[in-house]
Short mmCIF file of C-alpha atoms in Angstrom, two decimals:
data_model
loop_
_atom_site.label_atom_id
_atom_site.label_comp_id
_atom_site.label_asym_id
_atom_site.label_seq_id
_atom_site.Cartn_x
_atom_site.Cartn_y
_atom_site.Cartn_z
CA MET A 1 -38.57 10.38 23.70
CA GLU A 2 -40.79 7.39 23.13
CA ARG A 3 -43.65 9.88 23.57
CA ARG A 4 -42.77 11.68 20.31
CA PHE A 5 -43.44 8.54 18.27
CA ARG A 6 -46.63 7.75 20.19
CA LYS A 7 -47.79 11.33 19.61
CA ALA A 8 -47.25 11.08 15.85
CA ALA A 9 -49.28 7.89 15.64
CA LEU A 10 -52.03 9.41 17.77
CA TRP A 11 -52.34 12.51 15.59
CA GLY A 12 -52.29 10.49 12.41
CA ALA A 13 -55.38 8.67 13.66
CA THR A 14 -57.19 11.81 14.84
CA VAL A 15 -56.72 14.33 12.02
CA ALA A 16 -60.07 16.03 11.44
CA ALA A 17 -61.86 13.57 13.74
CA VAL A 18 -65.42 14.53 14.62
CA MET A 19 -66.69 13.02 17.84
CA ALA A 20 -69.81 13.36 20.02
CA ALA A 21 -72.92 15.54 19.71
CA ALA A 22 -73.39 19.00 21.24
CA GLY A 23 -74.88 19.86 24.65
CA PRO A 24 -76.19 23.06 26.33
CA LEU A 25 -74.42 26.44 26.32
CA GLY A 26 -70.96 27.10 27.69
CA PRO A 27 -68.01 24.96 28.76
CA ALA A 28 -69.85 24.87 32.09
CA HIS A 29 -72.81 27.01 33.15
CA ALA A 30 -74.35 27.43 36.58
CA VAL A 31 -77.89 27.33 35.21
CA PRO A 32 -78.84 24.85 32.45
CA ARG A 33 -79.94 26.63 29.29
CA PRO A 34 -81.37 25.51 25.99
CA ASP A 35 -79.14 25.76 22.94
CA PRO A 36 -78.88 29.42 21.81
CA SER A 37 -80.89 30.53 18.82
CA PRO A 38 -79.74 31.44 16.26
CA PRO A 39 -76.62 29.25 16.46
CA PRO A 40 -73.23 30.95 16.98
CA SER A 41 -71.85 32.77 13.94
CA PRO A 42 -68.22 32.44 12.80
CA ARG A 43 -68.14 36.21 12.16
CA ALA A 44 -66.50 36.97 15.52
CA MET A 45 -63.69 34.55 14.76
CA LEU A 46 -63.24 36.03 11.29
CA ASP A 47 -63.12 39.54 12.77
CA ALA A 48 -60.42 38.48 15.24
CA MET A 49 -58.35 36.88 12.48
CA ARG A 50 -58.56 40.09 10.42
CA ARG A 51 -57.45 42.10 13.45
CA ASP A 52 -54.61 39.84 14.65
CA LEU A 53 -53.29 38.54 11.31
CA GLY A 54 -53.66 41.81 9.39
CA LEU A 55 -55.81 40.30 6.62
CA THR A 56 -58.82 41.52 4.69
CA ALA A 57 -62.09 39.59 4.91
CA GLN A 58 -61.46 38.01 1.51
CA GLN A 59 -57.89 37.11 2.46
CA VAL A 60 -59.17 35.37 5.59
CA ARG A 61 -61.67 33.33 3.56
CA THR A 62 -59.03 32.41 0.99
CA ARG A 63 -56.52 31.41 3.63
CA LEU A 64 -58.98 29.26 5.55
CA ALA A 65 -59.94 27.44 2.35
CA GLN A 66 -56.25 26.85 1.61
CA GLU A 67 -55.57 25.58 5.15
CA SER A 68 -58.50 23.20 4.90
CA GLU A 69 -57.10 21.80 1.65
CA ALA A 70 -53.64 21.53 3.25
CA HIS A 71 -55.05 19.47 6.12
CA ARG A 72 -56.66 17.07 3.67
CA ALA A 73 -53.27 16.75 1.97
CA VAL A 74 -51.64 15.96 5.35
CA ALA A 75 -53.79 12.86 5.74
CA THR A 76 -53.09 11.77 2.16
CA VAL A 77 -49.33 12.30 2.54
CA ARG A 78 -49.19 10.21 5.69
CA ARG A 79 -50.95 7.35 3.98
CA ALA A 80 -48.66 7.58 0.95
CA LEU A 81 -45.29 7.72 2.74
CA SER A 82 -43.84 4.68 4.48
CA ALA A 83 -42.06 6.81 7.11
CA PRO A 84 -42.84 10.22 8.66
CA PRO A 85 -41.66 13.10 6.45
CA ALA A 86 -38.76 15.23 7.65
CA GLY A 87 -41.21 18.09 8.14
CA MET A 88 -44.56 19.55 7.10
CA TRP A 89 -45.81 23.13 7.17
CA PHE A 90 -48.40 25.42 5.62
CA ASP A 91 -46.85 28.09 3.37
CA LYS A 92 -49.09 31.16 3.56
CA THR A 93 -47.36 32.71 0.52
CA THR A 94 -48.33 29.92 -1.86
CA GLY A 95 -51.30 28.61 0.13
CA LYS A 96 -49.93 25.07 -0.09
CA LEU A 97 -48.78 22.31 2.24
CA VAL A 98 -45.00 21.88 1.98
CA VAL A 99 -43.54 18.46 2.79
CA ALA A 100 -39.82 17.88 3.40
CA VAL A 101 -38.69 14.59 1.81
CA ASN A 102 -35.39 12.79 1.20
CA GLY A 103 -35.82 11.30 -2.26
CA ALA A 104 -37.43 11.54 -5.69
CA ALA A 105 -39.94 8.74 -5.09
CA ASP A 106 -41.36 10.43 -1.98
CA ALA A 107 -41.38 13.78 -3.78
CA GLN A 108 -43.59 12.27 -6.47
CA ARG A 109 -45.96 10.83 -3.84
CA VAL A 110 -46.21 14.25 -2.21
CA ARG A 111 -47.07 15.91 -5.53
CA ALA A 112 -49.74 13.29 -6.15
CA ALA A 113 -51.25 14.15 -2.77
CA GLY A 114 -51.62 17.79 -3.82
CA ALA A 115 -48.72 19.14 -1.74
CA VAL A 116 -45.36 20.70 -2.61
CA PRO A 117 -42.26 18.56 -1.96
CA LYS A 118 -39.02 20.05 -0.69
CA THR A 119 -35.98 17.78 -0.91
CA VAL A 120 -33.80 17.98 2.22
CA PRO A 121 -30.69 16.08 3.35
CA HIS A 122 -31.84 14.93 6.80
CA SER A 123 -34.66 12.48 7.56
CA ARG A 124 -37.09 12.78 10.44
CA ALA A 125 -35.34 9.86 12.14
CA THR A 126 -32.01 11.73 11.99
CA LEU A 127 -33.53 14.91 13.43
CA THR A 128 -35.33 13.00 16.18
CA ALA A 129 -32.13 11.13 17.07
CA LEU A 130 -30.32 14.45 17.56
CA VAL A 131 -33.16 15.78 19.73
CA GLN A 132 -32.89 12.62 21.84
CA GLN A 133 -29.18 13.25 22.35
CA ILE A 134 -29.93 16.83 23.42
CA ASP A 135 -32.55 15.48 25.82
CA ARG A 136 -29.96 13.26 27.46
CA LYS A 137 -27.46 16.14 27.71
CA ALA A 138 -30.09 18.37 29.32
CA GLY A 139 -31.33 15.80 31.82
CA LYS A 140 -33.78 17.50 34.17
CA GLY A 141 -32.88 20.94 32.84
CA VAL A 142 -29.95 23.32 32.37
CA PRO A 143 -29.83 26.90 33.72
CA GLY A 144 -30.30 29.37 30.88
CA VAL A 145 -31.76 26.76 28.49
CA ALA A 146 -35.46 27.32 27.79
CA GLY A 147 -36.14 24.39 25.42
CA TRP A 148 -35.35 22.62 22.17
CA GLY A 149 -36.91 20.64 19.32
CA VAL A 150 -37.01 19.97 15.59
CA ASP A 151 -37.03 23.02 13.28
CA GLU A 152 -39.07 21.62 10.40
CA ARG A 153 -38.60 24.48 7.96
CA ALA A 154 -34.81 24.54 8.46
CA ASN A 155 -34.43 20.73 8.40
CA GLY A 156 -32.52 21.07 11.64
CA VAL A 157 -32.86 21.54 15.39
CA VAL A 158 -33.49 24.70 17.42
CA VAL A 159 -32.32 25.37 21.00
CA ARG A 160 -33.78 28.32 22.93
CA LEU A 161 -31.46 30.12 25.38
CA ASP A 162 -32.36 32.59 28.14
CA HIS A 163 -29.65 35.20 28.77
CA THR A 164 -30.96 36.04 32.25
CA GLY A 165 -30.18 32.57 33.60
CA ARG A 166 -26.92 31.90 31.77
CA THR A 167 -24.14 30.15 33.71
CA ALA A 168 -20.95 28.23 32.98
CA ARG A 169 -23.15 25.13 32.72
CA THR A 170 -25.15 26.87 29.96
CA ASP A 171 -21.95 27.52 28.02
CA ALA A 172 -20.86 23.89 28.40
CA PHE A 173 -24.27 22.65 27.23
CA GLU A 174 -24.21 24.96 24.18
CA GLU A 175 -20.71 23.78 23.26
CA ALA A 176 -21.75 20.13 23.62
CA VAL A 177 -24.81 20.63 21.41
CA ARG A 178 -22.73 22.41 18.77
CA GLY A 179 -20.48 19.37 18.79
CA LEU A 180 -23.43 17.04 18.29
CA GLY A 181 -24.59 19.14 15.34
CA ALA A 182 -21.14 19.14 13.79
CA ARG A 183 -20.80 15.35 14.08
CA THR A 184 -24.22 14.66 12.57
CA LYS A 185 -23.99 17.56 10.07
CA VAL A 186 -27.47 18.64 11.18
CA PRO A 187 -27.86 22.44 11.44
CA VAL A 188 -28.46 23.63 15.01
CA THR A 189 -29.89 27.12 15.57
CA PHE A 190 -29.60 28.88 18.93
CA GLU A 191 -32.37 31.38 19.62
CA ARG A 192 -31.46 33.84 22.36
CA GLY A 193 -33.87 35.81 24.50
CA ASP A 194 -34.06 37.55 27.84
CA ARG A 195 -37.00 35.78 29.46
CA ARG A 196 -37.71 32.11 30.05
CA PRO A 197 -41.25 30.99 29.11
CA ARG A 198 -43.49 30.51 32.13
CA GLN A 199 -46.60 28.55 32.87
CA GLN A 200 -49.30 31.18 33.18
CA GLY A 201 -51.58 31.26 36.19
CA GLY A 202 -52.87 34.33 37.99
CA SER A 203 -55.58 36.00 40.00
CA VAL A 204 -57.27 38.10 37.30
CA VAL A 205 -61.01 37.75 36.83
CA GLY A 206 -63.05 37.62 33.61
CA GLY A 207 -64.05 35.44 30.68
CA GLU A 208 -64.56 31.70 31.01
CA ARG A 209 -62.57 31.11 34.15
CA TRP A 210 -62.47 28.36 36.73
CA MET A 211 -60.88 28.35 40.15
CA PRO A 212 -59.01 25.25 41.33
CA GLY A 213 -59.37 25.67 45.07
CA SER A 214 -56.11 27.14 46.36
CA GLU A 215 -54.09 27.05 43.11
CA GLY A 216 -55.19 30.36 41.55
CA ILE A 217 -57.42 31.16 38.59
CA CYS A 218 -57.14 29.31 35.28
CA SER A 219 -59.16 28.87 32.07
CA ILE A 220 -61.38 26.07 30.82
CA GLY A 221 -60.10 24.19 27.78
CA PHE A 222 -62.63 21.78 26.27
CA SER A 223 -65.63 19.91 27.63
CA VAL A 224 -65.29 16.12 27.53
CA THR A 225 -67.19 12.97 28.39
CA GLY A 226 -65.77 9.61 29.41
CA PRO A 227 -66.47 6.12 30.73
CA ASP A 228 -69.23 5.51 33.29
CA GLY A 229 -71.03 8.76 32.50
CA PHE A 230 -68.06 11.01 33.30
CA GLN A 231 -68.46 14.71 32.47
CA GLY A 232 -65.77 17.33 32.83
CA PHE A 233 -63.28 19.54 31.03
CA LEU A 234 -59.62 19.59 30.05
CA THR A 235 -57.30 22.34 31.26
CA ALA A 236 -53.58 22.81 32.00
CA GLY A 237 -51.82 20.27 34.18
CA HIS A 238 -50.12 22.95 36.24
CA CYS A 239 -53.61 24.17 37.23
CA THR A 240 -54.53 20.75 38.67
CA LEU A 241 -51.44 19.68 40.61
CA SER A 242 -53.15 19.05 43.96
CA ALA A 243 -55.46 16.04 44.18
CA ASP A 244 -59.16 16.28 44.98
CA GLN A 245 -59.44 20.05 45.05
CA PRO A 246 -62.90 21.62 44.79
CA ALA A 247 -63.37 23.34 41.43
CA TYR A 248 -65.41 26.55 41.18
CA GLY A 249 -66.97 28.14 38.11
CA LYS A 250 -66.88 31.72 36.90
CA ASP A 251 -69.81 32.64 39.16
CA GLY A 252 -68.06 31.24 42.24
CA THR A 253 -70.28 28.20 42.70
CA ARG A 254 -68.80 24.74 43.01
CA MET A 255 -68.87 22.69 39.82
CA GLY A 256 -66.88 19.56 40.66
CA ILE A 257 -63.48 18.14 41.58
CA SER A 258 -60.04 18.84 40.11
CA ASN A 259 -57.60 15.92 39.68
CA GLU A 260 -59.85 13.42 41.41
CA GLY A 261 -57.87 10.65 43.07
CA GLY A 262 -54.55 12.29 42.14
CA HIS A 263 -54.39 10.54 38.73
CA ARG A 264 -55.81 13.26 36.47
CA SER A 265 -52.98 15.77 36.24
CA VAL A 266 -49.77 15.70 34.16
CA ASN A 267 -47.07 18.37 34.39
CA ASP A 268 -43.83 16.71 33.35
CA ARG A 269 -42.15 15.22 30.29
CA GLU A 270 -45.44 13.63 29.25
CA GLY A 271 -47.22 16.97 28.88
CA ASP A 272 -49.12 19.78 30.60
CA PHE A 273 -52.76 18.71 30.90
CA GLY A 274 -55.30 18.12 33.62
CA LEU A 275 -58.88 16.94 34.02
CA VAL A 276 -61.67 18.44 36.11
CA GLY A 277 -64.84 16.46 36.82
CA VAL A 278 -68.17 18.32 36.64
CA ASP A 279 -70.65 16.62 38.97
CA GLN A 280 -72.62 19.32 40.77
CA PRO A 281 -76.35 19.92 40.15
CA GLY A 282 -77.04 22.79 37.77
CA TRP A 283 -73.75 22.38 35.89
CA THR A 284 -73.37 20.70 32.55
CA VAL A 285 -70.81 20.50 29.76
CA SER A 286 -71.20 21.69 26.19
CA SER A 287 -69.45 22.01 22.85
CA TYR A 288 -68.73 25.74 23.14
CA VAL A 289 -65.76 27.94 23.93
CA ALA A 290 -65.96 31.70 24.44
CA GLY A 291 -65.11 33.61 21.26
CA GLN A 292 -64.76 37.33 20.53
CA GLY A 293 -66.70 39.31 23.13
CA GLY A 294 -67.85 36.04 24.72
CA THR A 295 -69.76 34.92 21.62
CA PRO A 296 -69.89 31.10 21.75
CA VAL A 297 -67.92 29.16 19.15
CA THR A 298 -68.94 25.54 18.54
CA VAL A 299 -66.21 22.90 18.60
CA THR A 300 -66.85 20.27 15.90
CA GLY A 301 -63.91 17.89 16.47
CA SER A 302 -60.15 17.82 16.90
CA GLN A 303 -57.31 18.46 14.48
CA GLU A 304 -53.54 18.33 14.36
CA GLY A 305 -51.68 21.61 14.73
CA LEU A 306 -49.59 22.28 11.62
CA VAL A 307 -46.71 24.78 11.41
CA GLY A 308 -47.87 27.88 9.54
CA MET A 309 -51.61 27.36 10.06
CA SER A 310 -53.79 30.01 11.70
CA ILE A 311 -55.35 29.47 15.11
CA CYS A 312 -57.41 31.42 17.62
CA ARG A 313 -57.16 31.02 21.38
CA SER A 314 -59.53 31.87 24.22
CA GLY A 315 -58.57 32.61 27.82
CA GLN A 316 -60.20 34.24 30.81
CA SER A 317 -57.52 36.96 31.13
CA SER A 318 -56.94 38.21 27.61
CA GLY A 319 -60.04 36.96 25.79
CA TRP A 320 -59.94 35.96 22.13
CA HIS A 321 -56.81 36.40 20.00
CA CYS A 322 -55.51 34.81 16.81
CA GLY A 323 -52.13 34.03 15.28
CA GLU A 324 -50.13 31.29 13.57
CA ILE A 325 -48.49 28.10 14.79
CA THR A 326 -44.73 28.65 14.58
CA ARG A 327 -43.38 25.29 15.86
CA VAL A 328 -44.70 21.90 16.93
CA ASP A 329 -43.40 19.03 19.10
CA GLN A 330 -41.02 21.20 21.13
CA THR A 331 -39.43 20.57 24.53
CA VAL A 332 -39.88 23.50 26.94
CA ASP A 333 -37.95 24.05 30.18
CA TYR A 334 -40.16 26.24 32.37
CA GLY A 335 -37.59 26.28 35.16
CA ASN A 336 -39.73 24.21 37.51
CA THR A 337 -40.46 21.43 35.00
CA VAL A 338 -39.40 20.19 31.56
CA ILE A 339 -42.22 19.24 29.15
CA ASP A 340 -42.07 17.51 25.76
CA GLY A 341 -44.46 17.76 22.82
CA LEU A 342 -45.64 21.38 23.14
CA SER A 343 -46.45 23.74 20.26
CA PHE A 344 -45.62 27.44 19.82
CA THR A 345 -47.75 30.25 18.35
CA ASN A 346 -47.46 34.03 17.98
CA ALA A 347 -50.96 34.76 19.32
CA CYS A 348 -50.75 36.93 22.43
CA SER A 349 -51.80 35.70 25.88
CA ALA A 350 -51.62 36.71 29.54
CA PRO A 351 -51.32 35.18 33.01
CA GLY A 352 -54.56 33.44 33.90
CA ASP A 353 -55.09 32.07 30.37
CA SER A 354 -53.60 28.69 31.35
CA GLY A 355 -55.76 25.80 30.23
CA GLY A 356 -57.68 27.91 27.70
CA SER A 357 -58.80 26.72 24.27
CA TYR A 358 -56.96 26.77 20.93
CA VAL A 359 -59.18 26.24 17.88
CA THR A 360 -59.05 26.62 14.12
CA GLN A 361 -61.37 27.04 11.10
CA PRO A 362 -64.30 29.36 12.04
CA ASN A 363 -66.77 27.58 9.77
CA ALA A 364 -66.19 24.28 11.61
CA PRO A 365 -63.87 25.01 14.56
CA MET A 366 -61.57 22.15 15.55
CA ALA A 367 -59.97 21.73 18.97
CA ILE A 368 -56.19 22.01 18.72
CA GLY A 369 -54.93 22.30 22.30
CA MET A 370 -54.91 23.98 25.72
CA HIS A 371 -52.81 26.96 26.81
CA SER A 372 -49.64 26.03 28.68
CA GLY A 373 -47.47 29.15 28.94
CA GLY A 374 -45.88 32.14 27.29
CA GLY A 375 -43.02 34.61 27.15
CA ALA A 376 -42.54 38.11 28.55
CA ALA A 377 -44.79 39.82 26.00
CA THR A 378 -48.52 39.63 26.82
CA CYS A 379 -51.63 41.03 25.18
CA GLY A 380 -51.28 44.16 27.32
CA ASN A 381 -47.48 44.41 27.35
CA PHE A 382 -45.58 43.95 24.11
CA GLY A 383 -42.12 43.82 25.67
CA GLY A 384 -40.57 41.42 23.17
CA ALA A 385 -41.41 38.66 20.73
CA THR A 386 -44.90 37.26 21.27
CA VAL A 387 -44.69 33.58 22.17
CA THR A 388 -47.49 31.41 23.48
CA ILE A 389 -47.29 27.69 24.09
CA PHE A 390 -50.02 25.05 23.99
CA GLN A 391 -50.48 21.40 24.82
CA PRO A 392 -52.00 19.40 21.92
CA VAL A 393 -55.42 18.05 22.85
CA GLY A 394 -54.86 14.50 21.54
CA GLU A 395 -52.66 13.35 24.43
CA PRO A 396 -55.20 13.72 27.28
CA LEU A 397 -58.06 12.40 25.13
CA ALA A 398 -56.10 9.20 24.52
CA LYS A 399 -54.63 8.88 28.04
CA TRP A 400 -57.98 9.05 29.83
CA ASN A 401 -60.22 7.58 27.11
CA LEU A 402 -62.19 10.81 26.68
CA ARG A 403 -64.39 12.23 23.94
CA LEU A 404 -64.71 15.89 23.11
CA LYS A 405 -68.15 17.37 23.53
CA THR A 406 -68.82 18.51 19.96
CA GLY A 407 -71.61 20.02 17.92
CA SER A 408 -72.53 21.33 14.49
CA PRO A 409 -71.37 24.84 13.51
#
């Protein structure tokens, strides 16, 4: 659980950070090209947000302006408060950042920062302590338990259960967690479903894909540079498990090496992220991700994912879809691995989207994270609640001393 505190410090330092300059077209292209002219328009992203969020054009513009103001308030709130707030989220009804606090003094500081305070009984430290206790109870995973984490809006904790894998051990775990909640007086919500989230790989073809040798087809996340002239891109860790695999681009030509040396892939408690080096002639990295219909969208920096904010995601299977972040800093049990620090959205996805890009703000798109997994419902099969899961981008950037390849919108 030490990672949760490290993650908070990391994001506090990287909110709205703008990094390096832009390069040629595409996350990786087989033939070098000059920058497109005219530059990419945010219209495709706006169109997708209207479609997926059910908003008018004016409502999209208003909401984006409100979210931008809320992000500025996040930075101010963190400077003003001596300890992390119990929770923060964007309220789309009022268009304001809401901050959960424990006292009148902090409430006043939140108001001064331009946000709305909500007084709650439990501090962030109390909520995190309960999550740590649940972590210890769960160990390396419990059958029928899909994940858990802080529920910021409820000032409590949420545990996700999967009916299809339920056993006597599941019942014992649920009873133990209820006991922990009763002793601490922290509300614990149990969300029940019929399908465990899964890390999405696949063999579908299309969009901005890459092929990690023998591990199936995945999606490119974000182009990065690093020490000693390194060039490459971030993707999902479960796409890069094997060391030193050849990596192939969407046209089938070799672009570089996945998980070189066996030290550039994480798929455990630390996160779900991997690194692919791009070192073959004719390939280069750029600041773009594929937007609606393949229209390039320029990444201008990185930003923290905030509950309630709108995002759009890009993957080689399902293309470009938008939604809202529903939870952050969650533990997910995929069945084969347990991962901390993931975020949930209601944007649809499909197998093969793993590693793909999550961005926000069409006028100056910020990198948010890479696709990790999803539930039973996909963009082509709405068989239940739409859940997609992403890995925040800040962790791999810090771990491997990388810089996003960025440009001007």
